[in-house]
Coordinates of C-alpha atoms and ligand atoms in Angstrom, one line a residue:
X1 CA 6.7 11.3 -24.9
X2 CA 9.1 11.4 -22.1
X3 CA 12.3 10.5 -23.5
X4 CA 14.4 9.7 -19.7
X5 CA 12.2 8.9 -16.6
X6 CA 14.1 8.7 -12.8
X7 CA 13.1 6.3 -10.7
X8 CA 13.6 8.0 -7.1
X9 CA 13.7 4.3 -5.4
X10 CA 14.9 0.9 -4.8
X11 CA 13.8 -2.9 -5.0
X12 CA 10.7 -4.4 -6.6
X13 CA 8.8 -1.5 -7.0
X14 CA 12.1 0.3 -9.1
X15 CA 12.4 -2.8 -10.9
X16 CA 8.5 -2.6 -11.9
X17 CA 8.7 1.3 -13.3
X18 CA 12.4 0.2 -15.1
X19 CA 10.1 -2.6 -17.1
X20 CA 7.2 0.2 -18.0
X21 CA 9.8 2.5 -19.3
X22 CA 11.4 0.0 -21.4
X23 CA 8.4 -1.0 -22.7
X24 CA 7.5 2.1 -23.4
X25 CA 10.8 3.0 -25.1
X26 CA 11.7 5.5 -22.4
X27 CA 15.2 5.5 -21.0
X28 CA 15.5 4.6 -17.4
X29 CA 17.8 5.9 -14.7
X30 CA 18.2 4.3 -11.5
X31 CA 19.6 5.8 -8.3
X32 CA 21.0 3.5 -5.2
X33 CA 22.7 4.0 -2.1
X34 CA 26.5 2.4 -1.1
X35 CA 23.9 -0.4 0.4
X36 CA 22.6 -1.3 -2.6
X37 CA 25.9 -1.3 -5.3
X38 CA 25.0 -4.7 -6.4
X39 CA 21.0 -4.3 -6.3
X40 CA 19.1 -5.3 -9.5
X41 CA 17.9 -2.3 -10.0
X42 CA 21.0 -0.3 -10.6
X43 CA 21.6 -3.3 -13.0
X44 CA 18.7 -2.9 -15.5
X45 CA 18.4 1.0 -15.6
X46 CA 19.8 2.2 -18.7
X47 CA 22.2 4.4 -16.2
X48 CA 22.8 4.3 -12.6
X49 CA 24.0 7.0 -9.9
X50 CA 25.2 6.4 -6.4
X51 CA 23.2 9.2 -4.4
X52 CA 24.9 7.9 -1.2
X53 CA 24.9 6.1 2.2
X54 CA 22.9 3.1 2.9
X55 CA 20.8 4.9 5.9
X56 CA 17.2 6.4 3.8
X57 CA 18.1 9.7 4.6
X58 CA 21.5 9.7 2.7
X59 CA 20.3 8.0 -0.1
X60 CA 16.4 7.4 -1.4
X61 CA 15.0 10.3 0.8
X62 CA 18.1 13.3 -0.3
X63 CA 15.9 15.1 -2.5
X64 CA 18.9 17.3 -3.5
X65 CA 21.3 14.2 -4.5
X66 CA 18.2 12.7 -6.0
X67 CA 17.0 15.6 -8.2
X68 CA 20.4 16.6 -9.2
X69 CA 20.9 13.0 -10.7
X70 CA 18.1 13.6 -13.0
X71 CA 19.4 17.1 -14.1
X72 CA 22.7 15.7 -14.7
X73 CA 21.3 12.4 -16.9
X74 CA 18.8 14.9 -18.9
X75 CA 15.8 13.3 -17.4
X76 CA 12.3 14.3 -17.8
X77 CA 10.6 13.3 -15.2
X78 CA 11.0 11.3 -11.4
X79 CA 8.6 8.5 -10.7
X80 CA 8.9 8.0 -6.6
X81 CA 7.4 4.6 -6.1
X82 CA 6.0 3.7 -2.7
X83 CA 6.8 4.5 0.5
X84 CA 10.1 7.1 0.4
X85 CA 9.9 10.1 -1.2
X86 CA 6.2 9.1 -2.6
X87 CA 3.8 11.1 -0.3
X88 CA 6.4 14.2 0.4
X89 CA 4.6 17.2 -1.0
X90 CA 7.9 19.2 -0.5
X91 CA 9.5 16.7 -2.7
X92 CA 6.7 16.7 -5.5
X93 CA 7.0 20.9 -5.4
X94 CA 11.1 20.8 -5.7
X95 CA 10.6 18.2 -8.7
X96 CA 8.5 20.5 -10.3
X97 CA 10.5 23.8 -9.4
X98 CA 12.9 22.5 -11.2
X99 CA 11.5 21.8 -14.1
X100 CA 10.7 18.1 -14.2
X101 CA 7.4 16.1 -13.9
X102 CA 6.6 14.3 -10.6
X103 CA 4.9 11.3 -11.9
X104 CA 1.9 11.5 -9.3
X105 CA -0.2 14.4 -8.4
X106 CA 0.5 18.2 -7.3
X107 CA 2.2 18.6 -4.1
X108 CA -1.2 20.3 -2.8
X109 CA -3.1 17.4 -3.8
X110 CA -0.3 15.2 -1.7
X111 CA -0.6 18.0 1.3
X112 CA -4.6 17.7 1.6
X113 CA -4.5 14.1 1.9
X114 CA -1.7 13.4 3.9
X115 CA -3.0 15.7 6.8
X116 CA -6.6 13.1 7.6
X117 CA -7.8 15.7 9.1
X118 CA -7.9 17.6 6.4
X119 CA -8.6 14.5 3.9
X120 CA -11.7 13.8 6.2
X121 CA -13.4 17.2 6.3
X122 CA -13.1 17.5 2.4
X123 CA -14.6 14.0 2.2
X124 CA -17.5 15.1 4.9
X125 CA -18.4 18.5 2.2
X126 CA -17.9 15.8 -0.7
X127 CA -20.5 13.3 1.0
X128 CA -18.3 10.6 0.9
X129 CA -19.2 8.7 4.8
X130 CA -15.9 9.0 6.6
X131 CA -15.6 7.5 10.2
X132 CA -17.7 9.3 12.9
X133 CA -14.8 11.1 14.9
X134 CA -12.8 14.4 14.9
X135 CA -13.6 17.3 12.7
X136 CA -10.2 18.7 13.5
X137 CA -6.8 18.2 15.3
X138 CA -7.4 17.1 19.3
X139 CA -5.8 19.6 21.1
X140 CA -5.6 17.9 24.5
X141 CA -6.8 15.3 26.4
X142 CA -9.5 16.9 27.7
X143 CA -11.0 17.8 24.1
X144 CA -10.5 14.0 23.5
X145 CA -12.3 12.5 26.5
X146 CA -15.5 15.0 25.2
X147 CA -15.2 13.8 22.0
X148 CA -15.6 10.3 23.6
X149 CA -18.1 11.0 25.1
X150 CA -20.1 11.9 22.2
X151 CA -19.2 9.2 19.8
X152 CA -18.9 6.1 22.5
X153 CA -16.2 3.4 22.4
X154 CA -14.4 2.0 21.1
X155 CA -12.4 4.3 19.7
X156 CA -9.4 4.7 17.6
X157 CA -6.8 7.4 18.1
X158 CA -5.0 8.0 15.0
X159 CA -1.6 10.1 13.7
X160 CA -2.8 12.7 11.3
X161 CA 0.0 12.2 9.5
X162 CA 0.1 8.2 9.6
X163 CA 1.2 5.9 7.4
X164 CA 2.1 2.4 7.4
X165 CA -0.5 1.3 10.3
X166 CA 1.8 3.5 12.6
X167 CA 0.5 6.0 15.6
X168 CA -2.3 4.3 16.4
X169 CA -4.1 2.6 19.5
X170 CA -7.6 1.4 20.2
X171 CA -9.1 2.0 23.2
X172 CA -12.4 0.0 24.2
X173 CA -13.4 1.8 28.0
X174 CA -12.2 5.0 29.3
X175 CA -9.9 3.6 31.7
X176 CA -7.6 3.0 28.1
X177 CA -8.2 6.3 26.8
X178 CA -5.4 7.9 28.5
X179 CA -2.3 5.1 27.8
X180 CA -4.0 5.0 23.7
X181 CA -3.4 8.6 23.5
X182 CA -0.1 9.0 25.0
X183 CA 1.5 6.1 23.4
X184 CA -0.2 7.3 19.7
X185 CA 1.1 10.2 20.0
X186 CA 4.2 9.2 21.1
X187 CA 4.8 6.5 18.1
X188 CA 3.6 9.0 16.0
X189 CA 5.9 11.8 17.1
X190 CA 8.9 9.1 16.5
X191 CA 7.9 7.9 13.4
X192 CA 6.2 11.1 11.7
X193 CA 8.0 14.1 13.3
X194 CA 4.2 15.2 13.6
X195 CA 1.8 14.3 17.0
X196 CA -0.7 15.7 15.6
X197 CA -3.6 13.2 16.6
X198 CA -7.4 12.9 15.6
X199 CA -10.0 10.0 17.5
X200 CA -12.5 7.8 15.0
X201 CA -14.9 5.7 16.2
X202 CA -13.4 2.3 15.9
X203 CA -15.6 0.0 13.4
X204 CA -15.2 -3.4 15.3
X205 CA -13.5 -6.2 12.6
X206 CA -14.3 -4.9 9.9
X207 CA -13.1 -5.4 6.3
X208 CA -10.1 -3.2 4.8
X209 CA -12.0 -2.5 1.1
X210 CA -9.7 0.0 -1.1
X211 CA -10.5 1.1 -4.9
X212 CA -8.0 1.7 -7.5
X213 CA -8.3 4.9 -8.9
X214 CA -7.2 6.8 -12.1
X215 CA -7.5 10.4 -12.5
X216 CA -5.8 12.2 -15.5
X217 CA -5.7 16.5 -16.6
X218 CA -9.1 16.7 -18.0
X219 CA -11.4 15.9 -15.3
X220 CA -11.7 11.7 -16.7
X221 CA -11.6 9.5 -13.2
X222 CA -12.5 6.2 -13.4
X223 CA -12.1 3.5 -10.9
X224 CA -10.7 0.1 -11.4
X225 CA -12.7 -2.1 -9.1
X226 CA -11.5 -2.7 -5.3
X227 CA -9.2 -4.8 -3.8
X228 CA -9.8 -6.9 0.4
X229 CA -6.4 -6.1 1.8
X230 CA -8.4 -7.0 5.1
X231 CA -5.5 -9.7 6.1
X232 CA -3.0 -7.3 7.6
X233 CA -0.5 -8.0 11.4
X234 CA -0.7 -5.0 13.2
X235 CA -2.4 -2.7 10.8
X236 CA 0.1 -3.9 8.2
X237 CA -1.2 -5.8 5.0
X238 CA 0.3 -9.1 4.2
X239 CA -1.7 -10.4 1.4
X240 CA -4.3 -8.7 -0.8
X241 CA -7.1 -10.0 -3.5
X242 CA -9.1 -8.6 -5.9
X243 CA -12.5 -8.3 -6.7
X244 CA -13.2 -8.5 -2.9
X245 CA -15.7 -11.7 -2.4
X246 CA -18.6 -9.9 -0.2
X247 CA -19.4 -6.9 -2.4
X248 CA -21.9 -7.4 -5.1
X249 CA -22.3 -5.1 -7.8
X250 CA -24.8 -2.7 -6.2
X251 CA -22.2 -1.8 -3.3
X252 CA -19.4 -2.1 -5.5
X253 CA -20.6 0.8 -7.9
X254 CA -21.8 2.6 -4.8
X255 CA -18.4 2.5 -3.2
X256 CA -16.6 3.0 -6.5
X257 CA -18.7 6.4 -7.4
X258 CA -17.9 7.2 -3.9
X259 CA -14.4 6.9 -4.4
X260 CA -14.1 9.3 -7.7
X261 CA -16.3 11.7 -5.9
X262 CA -13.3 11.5 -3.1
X263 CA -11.0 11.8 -6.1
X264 CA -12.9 14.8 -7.8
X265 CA -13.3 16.9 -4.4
X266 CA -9.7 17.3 -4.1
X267 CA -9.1 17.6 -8.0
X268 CA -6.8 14.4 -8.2
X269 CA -4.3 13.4 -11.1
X270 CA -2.4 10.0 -11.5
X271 CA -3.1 7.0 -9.7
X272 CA -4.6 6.6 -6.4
X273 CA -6.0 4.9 -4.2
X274 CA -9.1 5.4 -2.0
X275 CA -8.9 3.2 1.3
X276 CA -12.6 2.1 3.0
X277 CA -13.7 0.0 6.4
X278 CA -16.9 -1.9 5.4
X279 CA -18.2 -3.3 8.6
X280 CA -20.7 -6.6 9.0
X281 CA -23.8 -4.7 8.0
X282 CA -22.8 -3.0 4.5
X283 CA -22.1 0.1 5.8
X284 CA -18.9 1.6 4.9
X285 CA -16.4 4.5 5.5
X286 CA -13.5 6.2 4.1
X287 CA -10.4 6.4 6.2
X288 CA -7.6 7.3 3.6
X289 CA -6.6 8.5 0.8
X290 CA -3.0 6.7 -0.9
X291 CA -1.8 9.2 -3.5
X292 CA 0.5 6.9 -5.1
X293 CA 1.4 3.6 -6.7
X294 CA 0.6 1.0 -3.6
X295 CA 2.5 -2.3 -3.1
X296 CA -1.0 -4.6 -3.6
X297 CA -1.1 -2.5 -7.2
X298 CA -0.6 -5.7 -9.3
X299 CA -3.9 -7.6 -8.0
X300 CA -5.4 -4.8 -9.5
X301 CA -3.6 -4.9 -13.3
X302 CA -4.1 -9.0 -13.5
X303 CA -8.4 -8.4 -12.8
X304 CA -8.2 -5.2 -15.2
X305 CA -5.4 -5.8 -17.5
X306 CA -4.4 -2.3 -17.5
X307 CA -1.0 -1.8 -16.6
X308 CA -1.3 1.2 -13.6
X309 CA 2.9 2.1 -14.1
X310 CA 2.3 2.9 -18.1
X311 CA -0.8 4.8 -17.3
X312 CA 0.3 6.9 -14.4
X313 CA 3.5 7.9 -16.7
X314 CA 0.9 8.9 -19.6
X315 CA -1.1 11.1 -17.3
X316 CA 1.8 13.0 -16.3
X317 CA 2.7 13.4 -20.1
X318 CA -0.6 15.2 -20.1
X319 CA -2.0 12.5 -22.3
X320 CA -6.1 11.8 -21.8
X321 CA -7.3 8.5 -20.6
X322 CA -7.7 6.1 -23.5
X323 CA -10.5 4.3 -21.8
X324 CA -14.1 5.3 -19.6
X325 CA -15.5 3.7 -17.4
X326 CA -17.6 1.9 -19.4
X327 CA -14.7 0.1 -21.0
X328 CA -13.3 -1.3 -17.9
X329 CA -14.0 -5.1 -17.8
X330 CA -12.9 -6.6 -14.5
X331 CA -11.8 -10.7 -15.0
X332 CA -12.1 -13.2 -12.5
X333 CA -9.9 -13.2 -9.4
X334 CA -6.3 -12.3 -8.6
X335 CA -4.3 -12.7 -5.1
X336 CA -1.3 -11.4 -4.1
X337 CA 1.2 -12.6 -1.4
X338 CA 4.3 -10.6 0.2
X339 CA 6.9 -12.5 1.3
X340 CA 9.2 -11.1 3.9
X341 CA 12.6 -11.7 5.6
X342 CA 10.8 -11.5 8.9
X343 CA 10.6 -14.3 11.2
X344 CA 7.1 -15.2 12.8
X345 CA 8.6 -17.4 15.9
X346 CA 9.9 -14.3 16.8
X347 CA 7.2 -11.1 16.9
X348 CA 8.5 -11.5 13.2
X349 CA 11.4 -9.5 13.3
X350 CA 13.2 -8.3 10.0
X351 CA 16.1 -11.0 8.8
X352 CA 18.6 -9.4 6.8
X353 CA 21.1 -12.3 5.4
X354 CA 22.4 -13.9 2.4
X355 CA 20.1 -16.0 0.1
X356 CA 21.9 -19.1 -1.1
X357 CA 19.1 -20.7 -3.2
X358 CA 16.3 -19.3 -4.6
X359 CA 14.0 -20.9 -7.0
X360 CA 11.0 -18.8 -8.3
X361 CA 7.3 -20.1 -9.4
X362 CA 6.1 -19.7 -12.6
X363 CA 3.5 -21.7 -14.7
X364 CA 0.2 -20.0 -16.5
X365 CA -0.8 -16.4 -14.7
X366 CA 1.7 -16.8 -11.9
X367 CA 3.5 -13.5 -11.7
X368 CA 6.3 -12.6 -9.3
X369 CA 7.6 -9.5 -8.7
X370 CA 11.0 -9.3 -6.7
X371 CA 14.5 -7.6 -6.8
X372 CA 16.0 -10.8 -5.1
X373 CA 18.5 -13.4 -6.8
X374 CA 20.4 -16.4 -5.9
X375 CA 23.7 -14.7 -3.9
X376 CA 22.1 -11.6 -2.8
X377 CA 22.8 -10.0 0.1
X378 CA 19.2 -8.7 2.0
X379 CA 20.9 -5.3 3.4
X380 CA 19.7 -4.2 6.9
X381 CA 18.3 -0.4 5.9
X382 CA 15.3 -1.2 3.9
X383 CA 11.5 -3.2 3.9
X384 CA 11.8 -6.8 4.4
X385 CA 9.5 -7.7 1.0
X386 CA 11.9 -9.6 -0.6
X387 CA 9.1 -10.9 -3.0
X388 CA 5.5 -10.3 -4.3
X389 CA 3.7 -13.2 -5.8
X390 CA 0.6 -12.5 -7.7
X391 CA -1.8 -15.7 -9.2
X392 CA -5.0 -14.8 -11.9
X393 CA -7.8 -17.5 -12.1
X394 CA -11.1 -17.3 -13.2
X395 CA -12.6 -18.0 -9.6
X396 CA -11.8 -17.3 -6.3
X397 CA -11.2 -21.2 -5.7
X398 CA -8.8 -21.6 -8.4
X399 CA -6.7 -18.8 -7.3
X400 CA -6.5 -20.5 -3.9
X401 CA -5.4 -23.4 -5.4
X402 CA -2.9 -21.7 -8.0
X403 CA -1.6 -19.3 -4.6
X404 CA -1.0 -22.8 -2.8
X405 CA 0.9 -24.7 -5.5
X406 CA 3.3 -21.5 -5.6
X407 CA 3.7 -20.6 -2.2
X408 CA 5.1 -24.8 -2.1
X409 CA 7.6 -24.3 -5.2
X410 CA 9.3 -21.0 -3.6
X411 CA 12.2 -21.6 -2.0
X412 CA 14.1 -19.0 -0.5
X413 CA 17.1 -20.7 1.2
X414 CA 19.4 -18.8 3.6
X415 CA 17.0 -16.0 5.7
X416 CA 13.9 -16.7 7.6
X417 CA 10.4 -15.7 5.8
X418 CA 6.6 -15.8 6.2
X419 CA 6.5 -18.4 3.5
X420 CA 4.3 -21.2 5.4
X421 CA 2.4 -18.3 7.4
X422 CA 0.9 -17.6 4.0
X423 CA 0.8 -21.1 3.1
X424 CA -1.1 -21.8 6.6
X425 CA -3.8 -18.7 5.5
X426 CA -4.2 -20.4 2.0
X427 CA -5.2 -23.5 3.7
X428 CA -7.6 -21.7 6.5
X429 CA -11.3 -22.8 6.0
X430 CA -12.6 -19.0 7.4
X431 CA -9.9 -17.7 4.2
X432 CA -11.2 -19.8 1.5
X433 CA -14.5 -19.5 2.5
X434 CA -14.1 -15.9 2.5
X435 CA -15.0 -14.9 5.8
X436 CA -12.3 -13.1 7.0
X437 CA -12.2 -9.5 8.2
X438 CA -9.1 -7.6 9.8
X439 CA -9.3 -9.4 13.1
X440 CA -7.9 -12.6 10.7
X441 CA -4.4 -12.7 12.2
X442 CA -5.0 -11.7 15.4
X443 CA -7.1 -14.9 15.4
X444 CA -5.0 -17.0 13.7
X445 CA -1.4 -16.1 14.7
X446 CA -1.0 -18.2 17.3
X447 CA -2.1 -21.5 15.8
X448 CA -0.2 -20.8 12.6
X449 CA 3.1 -19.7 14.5
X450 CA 2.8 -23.0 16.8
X451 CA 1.6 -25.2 13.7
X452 CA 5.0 -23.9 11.7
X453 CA 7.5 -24.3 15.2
Ligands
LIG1 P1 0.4 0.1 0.8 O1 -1.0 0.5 1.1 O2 0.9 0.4 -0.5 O3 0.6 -1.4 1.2 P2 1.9 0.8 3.1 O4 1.3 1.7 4.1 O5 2.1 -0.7 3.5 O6 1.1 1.0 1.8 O7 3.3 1.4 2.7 C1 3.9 1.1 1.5 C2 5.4 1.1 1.6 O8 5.8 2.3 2.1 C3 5.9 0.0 2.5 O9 7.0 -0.5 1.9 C4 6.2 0.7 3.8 O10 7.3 0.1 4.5 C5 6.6 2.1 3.3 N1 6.2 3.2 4.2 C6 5.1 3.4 4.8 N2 5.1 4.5 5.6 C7 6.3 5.0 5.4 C8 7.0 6.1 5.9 N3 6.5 7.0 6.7 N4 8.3 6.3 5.5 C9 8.9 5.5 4.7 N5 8.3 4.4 4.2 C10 7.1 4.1 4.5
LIG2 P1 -2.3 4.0 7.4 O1 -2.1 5.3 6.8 O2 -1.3 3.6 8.5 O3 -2.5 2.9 6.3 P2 -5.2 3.8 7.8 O4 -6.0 4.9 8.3 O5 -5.3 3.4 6.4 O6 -3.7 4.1 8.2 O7 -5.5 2.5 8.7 C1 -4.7 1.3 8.7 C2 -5.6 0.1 9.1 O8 -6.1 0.3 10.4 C3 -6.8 -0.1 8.2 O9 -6.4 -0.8 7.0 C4 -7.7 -0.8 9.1 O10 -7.4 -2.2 9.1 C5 -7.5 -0.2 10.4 N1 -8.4 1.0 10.7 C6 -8.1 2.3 10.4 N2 -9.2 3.0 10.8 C7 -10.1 2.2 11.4 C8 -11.3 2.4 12.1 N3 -11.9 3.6 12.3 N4 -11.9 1.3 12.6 C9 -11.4 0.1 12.4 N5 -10.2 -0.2 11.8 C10 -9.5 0.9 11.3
LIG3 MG1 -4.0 2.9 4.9

């Protein structure tokens, strides 16, 4: 048993892995930046180290500052969370250079899948349908407008090293192709330091199905059923559910065996995530693979009751999985809500500020998950989820109804958030009826912004 874990990041997600280790009876250190002195999460760790300035990369993404902190506090091992340091393969190989566990898989494992490229030409060997598109890196736009050619539009140019629904364009006739490429390549460059670009054919509205993976040292993967994050602004999920409504159990086992074959081809440990398009038909493709903990993880542990944070620390204590997948049971229907500072009369742009009231929801299988308190002070540097709310029910219905009566007893007084955006989708007829695919917002925004004004 690990006796000291680090947690190498910051709000709810920090706050999660500091509850697991307690539980577990495994110390906790927490690391912060100047920003967050006064965060929650430098508050419940067992022991707490400034690592430095508020900007990232003085603070959660200093791998040095972050890995001497563990050395110095005895730890065992570094748990990286989301986003960060989570998918840094250079990060995953220092941790274990110096002698700690990286509580995810092998830096190799993070370096195949991070490059899509790469991730999709293992899938095509593996048999696992992938998008029709690139079999490697465009080189230039000539290469791209042959590619075109061959696959038809609409297409979809994409960052090979994406993340976060950044560096990428659609592009429905040719007289796009050029301003898609150019402007991909250019977000991508800015966000990624990488412009490497691929092309996929782009699957028009379709849904955004993901399955939950585990995966631990002695070849056990099993898959924890899926979850329709297919409500997302700009390529960016906003609320998630799981089981997804349109899957029945013949596509659902078809997709999940597909998604430990995708696991097995690259030899994957820990927790993961294997990201699908499912278009009108049944047909469905992989796009991604997330090789970490993801934000919409909770959905997931309310269907399943496994808790994902205990098992991926157990896995990377070399301990077997304690289950097959024959002992997974999945329970009725979970949905999960992100609440962000953000401000949808205005392209929803981040709202950093001071919270003067705040009253959580609770009542029976109403979950919340959040770094935030009455007083705080939302700093400028970081993600604008102030808050996840997660409701269980035995239907779909009843979760609506549970999601609604929440969403109306949160109050978060003082900054601007999406609140009655995801109040307005709770109340949609297409949502409840559960015909929605990822052209939802785009749909909807502009009644719900105008409705909320
Ligand atoms: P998920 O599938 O878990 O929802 P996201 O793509 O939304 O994954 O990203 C998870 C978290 O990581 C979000 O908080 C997001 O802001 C952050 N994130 C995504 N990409 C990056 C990046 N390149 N650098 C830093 N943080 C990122
Ligand atoms: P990221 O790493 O930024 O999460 P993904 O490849 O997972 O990038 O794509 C993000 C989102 O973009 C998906 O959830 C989906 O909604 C949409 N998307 C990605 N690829 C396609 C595609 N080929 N056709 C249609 N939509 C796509
Ligand atoms: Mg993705």
């Amino acid at each position: 048993m690990f006796k000291k874990i680090l947690i190498a990041n910051r709000g709810e997600i920090a706050l999660r892995i500091i509850r697991a280790c307690k539980e577990m009876g495994i110390g906790s250190v927490a690391v912060y930046s100047t920003a967050d002195k006064n965060a929650l999460h430098a508050q419940l760790a067992d022991e707490a180290i400034c690592i430095g300035g508020e900007r990232p990369h003085d603070s959660y993404l200093n791998m040095q500052a972050i890995i001497e902190a563990a050395l110095k506090t005895g730890c065992e091992a570094i748990h990286p969370g989301y986003g960060f340091l989570s998918e840094n393969s250079e990060f995953a190989k220092l941790v274990e250079a110096c002698g700690l566990k990286f509580i995810g898989p092998s830096g190799d494992i993070i370096d195949a899948m991070g490059n899509k490229v790469e991730a999709r030409e293992m899938m095509i060997k593996a048999q696992v349908p992938v998008v029709p598109g690139s079999r490697e890196i465009i080189k230039s736009f000539e290469e791209l407008e042959e590619l075109v050619e061959e696959i038809g539009y609409p297409v979809l140019i994409k960052a090979s090293a994406g993340g976060g629904g950044r560096g990428m364009r659609k592009a429905y006739h040719a007289s796009e192709l050029k301003e898609a490429y150019t402007t991909a390549k250019a977000e991508a460059k800015a966000a990624f330091g990488n412009d490497d670009m691929y092309c996929e054919k782009l699957i028009v509205n379709p849904k955004h199905v993901e399955f939950q993976i585990l995966a631990d040292h002695f070849g056990h993967v099993v898959y924890l059923g899926e979850r329709d994050c297919s409500i997302q602004r700009r390529n960016q999920k906003m609320l998630e559910e799981s089981p997804c409504k349109v899957l029945d159990e013949d596509l659902r086992q078809r997709m999940g065996e597909d998604a430990i074959k995708a696991a097995k081809c690259c030899g994957y440990t820990s927790a993961g995530t294997v990201e699908f398009v499912l278009d009108h038909e049944g047909h469905y493709y992989f796009i991604e693979m997330n090789t970490r903990i993801q934000v919409e993880h909770p959905v997931t542990e309310m269907v399943s009751g496994i808790d994902l944070i205990k098992e991926q620390i157990r896995i990377a204590q070399r301990l077997p999985l304690s289950f097959t997948q024959e002992d997974i049971k999945l329970n009725g229907y979970a949905i999960e809500c992100r609440i962000n500072a953000e401000d949808p009369q205005h392209d929803f742009a981040p709202q950093p500020g001071h919270i003067h009231t705040l009253h959580f929801p609770g009542g029976f299988n109403v979950r919340v998950d959040s770094h935030i308190y009455q007083d705080y002070d939302i700093p400028p540097y970081y993600d604008s989820m102030l808050a996840k709310l997660i409701v269980h029910a035995p239907t779909r219905l009843e979760a609506i109804k549970k999601m609604r009566s929440a969403l109306s007893e949160l109050v978060i007084d003082g900054v601007i958030t999406n609140q009655k955006v995801l109040f307005y989708i709770m109340h949609q007829v297409d949502y409840v009826r559960g015909h929605f695919d990822t052209s939802f917002m785009e749909q909807h925004l502009k009644e719900m912004v105008e409705e909320n004004g």
